[in-house]
XYZ file of C-alpha atoms in Angstrom:
416
model
C 9.891 -111.848 137.596
C 13.546 -111.369 138.621
C 15.863 -109.819 136.022
C 19.638 -109.861 135.973
C 21.605 -106.628 135.749
C 22.162 -106.736 131.984
C 18.495 -107.672 131.404
C 17.383 -104.608 133.346
C 19.804 -102.424 131.373
C 18.514 -103.687 128.001
C 14.861 -103.401 129.059
C 15.521 -99.801 130.155
C 17.074 -98.944 126.783
C 14.195 -100.565 124.883
C 11.696 -98.504 126.856
C 13.341 -95.363 125.416
C 14.264 -96.173 121.783
C 16.868 -94.112 119.935
C 16.414 -91.186 117.553
C 15.819 -93.377 114.532
C 13.025 -95.227 116.325
C 10.774 -92.327 117.281
C 7.795 -94.052 115.674
C 8.140 -96.999 118.062
C 8.300 -94.563 120.973
C 5.168 -92.841 119.656
C 3.267 -96.133 119.450
C 4.387 -97.046 122.978
C 3.174 -93.631 124.144
C -0.213 -94.284 122.563
C -0.327 -97.637 124.353
C 0.431 -95.996 127.684
C -2.182 -93.318 126.992
C -4.805 -95.930 126.136
C -4.208 -97.760 129.420
C -4.306 -94.419 131.254
C -7.656 -93.469 129.706
C -9.169 -96.911 130.295
C -8.180 -97.037 133.958
C -9.182 -93.405 134.571
C -12.572 -93.943 132.911
C -13.237 -97.050 134.998
C -12.235 -95.338 138.246
C -14.378 -92.268 137.494
C -17.471 -94.139 136.307
C -17.452 -96.771 139.058
C -16.860 -94.158 141.770
C -19.666 -91.959 140.453
C -22.037 -94.938 140.230
C -21.139 -95.964 143.795
C -21.577 -92.396 144.980
C -24.922 -92.096 143.230
C -26.194 -95.270 144.890
C -24.798 -94.320 148.317
C -26.258 -90.792 148.196
C -29.645 -92.064 147.110
C -29.601 -94.777 149.755
C -28.608 -92.387 152.568
C -31.238 -89.809 151.686
C -34.045 -92.233 150.879
C -33.401 -94.314 153.999
C -32.886 -91.133 156.037
C -36.487 -90.174 155.287
C -38.173 -93.560 154.916
C -36.119 -95.853 157.135
C -35.021 -99.376 156.276
C -38.655 -100.533 156.231
C -42.167 -99.367 157.032
C -44.972 -101.217 158.817
C -48.072 -99.916 157.049
C -51.567 -100.443 158.379
C -54.116 -102.261 156.225
C -56.498 -99.646 154.867
C -53.979 -96.850 155.406
C -54.402 -96.570 159.187
C -52.746 -98.247 162.157
C -54.865 -97.725 165.304
C -52.754 -99.934 167.592
C -49.472 -98.307 166.581
C -48.141 -98.074 170.121
C -48.342 -101.856 170.492
C -46.575 -102.329 167.161
C -43.787 -99.981 168.297
C -43.373 -102.039 171.483
C -43.086 -105.234 169.394
C -40.561 -103.570 167.065
C -38.389 -102.202 169.871
C -38.340 -105.638 171.507
C -37.155 -107.293 168.273
C -33.378 -108.012 168.124
C -31.647 -105.971 165.422
C -34.166 -103.106 165.413
C -32.597 -99.769 166.353
C -35.649 -97.491 166.138
C -39.389 -97.466 165.376
C -41.055 -94.155 164.538
C -44.770 -93.497 163.878
C -45.551 -91.568 160.687
C -48.472 -90.195 158.742
C -48.123 -89.782 154.980
C -50.894 -88.471 152.778
C -50.921 -86.910 149.289
C -52.678 -83.531 149.366
C -52.853 -80.254 147.475
C -51.427 -76.938 148.583
C -52.053 -73.402 147.370
C -50.403 -70.026 147.845
C -51.044 -66.772 145.987
C -53.125 -68.556 143.385
C -50.524 -71.285 142.747
C -51.525 -74.898 143.376
C -49.137 -77.862 143.767
C -49.500 -81.544 144.640
C -47.655 -82.390 147.861
C -46.940 -85.310 150.160
C -47.779 -84.437 153.745
C -45.701 -86.176 156.402
C -46.655 -86.003 160.054
C -43.994 -86.899 162.646
C -43.651 -86.605 166.397
C -41.877 -83.354 167.220
C -38.952 -85.124 168.925
C -38.500 -87.441 165.930
C -38.669 -84.518 163.522
C -35.996 -82.549 165.348
C -33.694 -85.541 165.843
C -33.823 -86.713 162.208
C -30.303 -85.987 160.915
C -31.318 -86.095 157.247
C -33.793 -83.254 157.810
C -32.131 -81.369 160.667
C -28.837 -80.856 158.786
C -30.608 -79.609 155.663
C -32.554 -76.612 156.989
C -31.809 -73.630 154.717
C -34.266 -71.103 156.209
C -36.111 -70.920 159.515
C -35.868 -73.524 162.264
C -37.508 -76.791 163.231
C -37.730 -75.424 166.774
C -40.717 -73.357 165.630
C -42.695 -76.534 164.882
C -44.693 -77.920 167.800
C -48.085 -79.520 168.309
C -50.773 -76.890 167.834
C -48.330 -74.246 166.557
C -49.923 -74.312 163.102
C -46.446 -74.273 161.540
C -44.956 -76.563 158.895
C -41.654 -77.205 157.084
C -41.605 -77.334 153.275
C -39.070 -78.486 150.680
C -36.979 -75.830 148.950
C -38.176 -76.675 145.436
C -41.787 -76.606 146.557
C -41.276 -73.240 148.247
C -39.699 -71.969 145.042
C -42.617 -73.211 142.921
C -45.166 -71.598 145.253
C -43.160 -68.421 145.742
C -43.369 -68.922 149.506
C -40.790 -68.276 152.202
C -40.526 -68.505 155.999
C -43.528 -66.730 157.482
C -45.782 -67.265 154.448
C -49.274 -68.648 155.065
C -50.020 -71.527 152.689
C -53.188 -73.607 152.517
C -53.396 -77.391 152.620
C -56.393 -78.949 150.899
C -57.585 -82.341 152.192
C -60.322 -84.299 150.389
C -61.365 -85.805 153.736
C -63.729 -83.009 154.695
C -67.225 -82.538 156.013
C -70.155 -84.393 154.423
C -73.002 -82.165 153.157
C -76.163 -82.798 151.115
C -74.158 -81.687 148.090
C -71.251 -84.045 148.764
C -68.034 -83.906 150.760
C -66.554 -80.441 151.158
C -62.715 -80.550 151.189
C -60.967 -79.209 154.284
C -58.808 -76.159 153.627
C -56.523 -75.233 156.511
C -53.926 -72.462 156.512
C -50.445 -73.055 157.978
C -47.449 -70.774 158.433
C -44.098 -71.850 156.958
C -41.697 -72.234 159.880
C -38.748 -73.826 158.062
C -37.514 -74.658 154.538
C -35.318 -77.724 154.007
C -33.263 -78.983 151.073
C -32.458 -82.683 151.311
C -30.828 -82.835 147.877
C -33.212 -85.354 146.293
C -35.286 -83.370 143.816
C -38.519 -85.338 144.259
C -38.437 -84.881 148.036
C -37.604 -81.170 147.920
C -40.344 -80.679 145.338
C -43.195 -82.398 147.182
C -42.613 -82.905 150.927
C -44.340 -80.938 153.680
C -43.524 -81.831 157.291
C -45.686 -81.083 160.319
C -46.160 -82.362 163.902
C -48.043 -85.658 163.998
C -50.853 -84.295 166.172
C -51.579 -81.537 163.645
C -51.582 -84.084 160.803
C -54.052 -86.277 162.704
C -56.344 -83.270 163.187
C -56.118 -82.207 159.539
C -56.809 -85.710 158.207
C -59.446 -86.563 160.831
C -57.512 -89.652 161.907
C -58.089 -89.482 165.632
C -55.238 -91.273 167.424
C -54.296 -93.458 164.415
C -51.134 -93.226 162.300
C -50.483 -94.409 158.779
C -47.269 -96.367 159.251
C -44.256 -97.024 161.439
C -40.765 -96.395 160.116
C -38.257 -99.040 161.275
C -34.444 -98.883 161.204
C -32.200 -101.897 161.733
C -28.552 -102.633 162.437
C -28.029 -103.990 158.892
C -30.165 -102.792 155.958
C -29.021 -105.746 153.862
C -30.605 -108.171 156.368
C -33.754 -106.149 156.974
C -36.130 -108.906 155.826
C -34.602 -111.467 158.184
C -34.544 -109.043 161.120
C -38.167 -107.955 160.668
C -39.630 -111.411 160.039
C -40.740 -111.804 163.709
C -42.631 -108.501 163.461
C -44.275 -109.584 160.199
C -45.530 -112.759 161.890
C -47.024 -110.828 164.830
C -48.798 -108.112 162.783
C -50.043 -110.406 160.011
C -53.537 -109.355 158.929
C -53.190 -105.931 160.566
C -50.225 -104.448 158.716
C -47.804 -105.061 155.888
C -44.013 -104.631 156.018
C -42.256 -103.057 153.021
C -38.458 -102.712 153.080
C -36.254 -100.217 151.242
C -35.545 -102.643 148.399
C -39.233 -103.098 147.640
C -39.953 -99.375 147.917
C -37.185 -98.506 145.431
C -36.746 -101.805 143.580
C -36.785 -100.422 140.027
C -34.366 -97.609 140.812
C -31.703 -99.708 142.566
C -32.012 -102.596 140.101
C -31.517 -100.169 137.211
C -28.440 -98.742 138.945
C -27.040 -102.254 139.458
C -27.544 -103.243 135.816
C -26.067 -99.968 134.571
C -23.071 -100.384 136.860
C -22.271 -103.864 135.478
C -22.826 -102.699 131.897
C -20.531 -99.685 132.294
C -17.801 -101.808 133.890
C -17.972 -104.307 131.015
C -17.918 -101.647 128.305
C -15.047 -99.715 129.851
C -13.017 -102.899 130.333
C -12.998 -103.125 126.540
C -10.929 -99.915 126.493
C -8.289 -101.626 128.623
C -8.348 -104.666 126.318
C -7.833 -102.370 123.323
C -4.941 -100.747 125.178
C -3.458 -104.208 125.727
C -3.596 -104.837 121.961
C -1.754 -101.535 121.488
C 0.951 -102.728 123.878
C 1.225 -105.973 121.931
C 1.507 -104.126 118.588
C 4.167 -101.738 119.908
C 6.194 -104.673 121.262
C 5.906 -106.532 117.948
C 7.247 -103.427 116.177
C 10.033 -103.197 118.738
C 10.955 -106.857 118.183
C 11.055 -106.292 114.404
C 13.245 -103.211 114.844
C 15.580 -104.949 117.286
C 15.873 -108.284 115.455
C 19.598 -107.760 114.734
C 20.288 -106.704 118.337
C 18.434 -109.764 119.626
C 20.469 -112.030 117.354
C 23.741 -110.504 118.590
C 22.643 -110.905 122.224
C 21.770 -114.526 121.544
C 25.235 -115.189 120.039
C 26.794 -113.568 123.118
C 25.081 -116.090 125.352
C 21.700 -114.541 126.179
C 19.133 -117.273 126.715
C 15.633 -117.482 125.263
C 14.269 -116.946 128.765
C 16.270 -113.721 129.090
C 14.776 -112.391 125.846
C 11.271 -113.217 127.044
C 11.863 -111.535 130.383
C 13.229 -108.386 128.740
C 10.252 -107.845 126.433
C 7.708 -108.900 129.047
C 9.273 -106.313 131.383
C 9.036 -103.600 128.709
C 5.342 -104.276 128.030
C 4.384 -104.716 131.665
C 6.195 -101.479 132.583
C 4.165 -99.590 129.965
C 0.984 -101.101 131.401
C 2.020 -100.327 134.986
C 2.891 -96.706 134.162
C -0.439 -96.343 132.357
C -2.307 -97.876 135.312
C -0.666 -95.604 137.905
C -1.200 -92.547 135.700
C -4.823 -93.564 135.102
C -5.467 -93.896 138.834
C -3.923 -90.455 139.424
C -5.986 -88.840 136.638
C -9.147 -90.584 137.848
C -8.751 -89.385 141.445
C -7.846 -85.881 140.244
C -11.045 -85.753 138.177
C -13.127 -87.018 141.107
C -11.625 -84.374 143.410
C -12.642 -81.550 141.066
C -15.645 -83.263 139.469
C -18.241 -80.590 140.192
C -16.115 -77.633 138.972
C -15.363 -79.643 135.815
C -19.079 -80.296 135.277
C -19.796 -76.592 135.804
C -17.136 -75.574 133.268
C -18.461 -78.016 130.664
C -22.005 -76.736 131.269
C -20.875 -73.159 130.685
C -18.972 -74.111 127.527
C -21.817 -76.141 126.018
C -24.753 -74.207 127.418
C -26.357 -77.504 128.453
C -27.465 -78.574 131.909
C -25.527 -81.831 132.300
C -26.785 -82.547 135.815
C -30.500 -81.784 135.812
C -31.837 -82.796 139.275
C -35.311 -83.398 137.821
C -33.802 -86.324 135.885
C -30.966 -87.521 138.118
C -32.640 -87.013 141.543
C -29.528 -85.445 143.145
C -28.337 -81.836 142.941
C -24.619 -82.553 142.472
C -22.432 -85.214 140.895
C -21.685 -87.695 143.719
C -18.617 -89.882 144.164
C -17.616 -92.724 146.451
C -14.534 -94.812 145.698
C -14.512 -98.451 146.743
C -10.920 -99.557 147.553
C -11.679 -103.152 146.534
C -12.964 -102.018 143.128
C -9.986 -99.693 142.616
C -7.583 -102.565 143.339
C -9.623 -104.788 141.006
C -9.380 -102.216 138.181
C -5.614 -101.944 138.648
C -5.230 -105.740 138.677
C -7.321 -106.112 135.499
C -5.178 -103.513 133.727
C -1.916 -105.118 134.843
C -3.037 -108.634 133.904
C -4.209 -107.444 130.463
C -0.873 -105.679 129.942
C 1.067 -108.762 131.026
C -0.877 -111.095 128.739
C -0.294 -108.709 125.825
C 3.479 -109.164 126.208
C 3.507 -112.950 125.913
C 3.322 -113.310 122.120
C 5.878 -110.540 121.283
C 8.223 -111.889 123.965
C 7.856 -115.392 122.525
C 8.679 -114.109 119.019
C 11.767 -112.344 120.363
C 12.908 -115.507 122.162
C 12.333 -117.542 118.993
C 14.671 -115.382 116.896
C 17.265 -117.543 115.135
C 20.613 -115.665 115.239
C 22.021 -117.806 112.388
C 19.258 -116.756 110.007
C 19.452 -113.089 111.015
C 23.269 -112.738 110.878
C 23.921 -114.991 107.882
C 24.612 -112.112 105.498
C 26.126 -109.694 108.005
């Protein structure tokens, strides 16, 4: 929309009304503030939702891979052959044997349910999700036959254990006696404590070398599953279809979507719902822009009539008032983006301050899985939010601009 010099001058003066029109300026300020709040809220909420999904995905996939090939009956005797098939499949980047078994652990009279995970020592030490999250001890102390394990930080806290503590693992797969099966109770020394950042993992996981897990669970040379990573997690089903055909009847393939279907579907629905609800704030802000422009048109009716008698066209009047309204929307959008990014930069300190003021734990990891408020801004979404705000602001100017252009100077100036 190209404005002439005098149109720009008039639009600039209407953006800052005179002393007798402070109320109009106040309403315009409210309109700008409403756009600011709507845009900032959308940027903050969408970035936090994206960050929550990305953090969960990275940490869940970092431990469980893009998919697992699980043996029928819980054991996979021919796991080496399955790994060869997986590594020969195009699109597969890695295949790692695993053992997972729910057990009980005890220390100093405290008993907790745990999920034992056995991994090859080289896989355990090269896993970035685990290796970067060691808070005490070292994974270097874990080796086959070392009788050492790594435990999650929350689990260590619940048990009161630390590096060097001897904790007992209780397996129901024990020795058969005339009085029934006697559970196996084996003592292990804590060699490392990790904190992945997902509460459920830190609360329940125990890691040990695969050979030690096979001995504890009396599995011989079998494993429970094979963790598979691919070049594209979104195409994991297509990539792994050849493997599924070759291991049919021996194993089942479960991808990350199926393992966490309810969680990620709930996040997707909540994300759409929050975007829709917060867009209503921007629509309300657009109505505020429209109302402030209508008040401005009513206040400037005489000025509009004089401009019309001096040769200003109807199109010029429309352009002037559309420029005023769109400028308010644009300023509100830019300010909202700035406020949103500022909040995201200092989000955790802000959460901590609010928690101290209210005395409430706003980010309980037992409920929200993660220890801190995450954030990940999507440039496409940010541009989309800005475009929605600008379009809503522009549409809100059409009716007031039309009313201004429709002003009849004869009727207004008849009694002047």
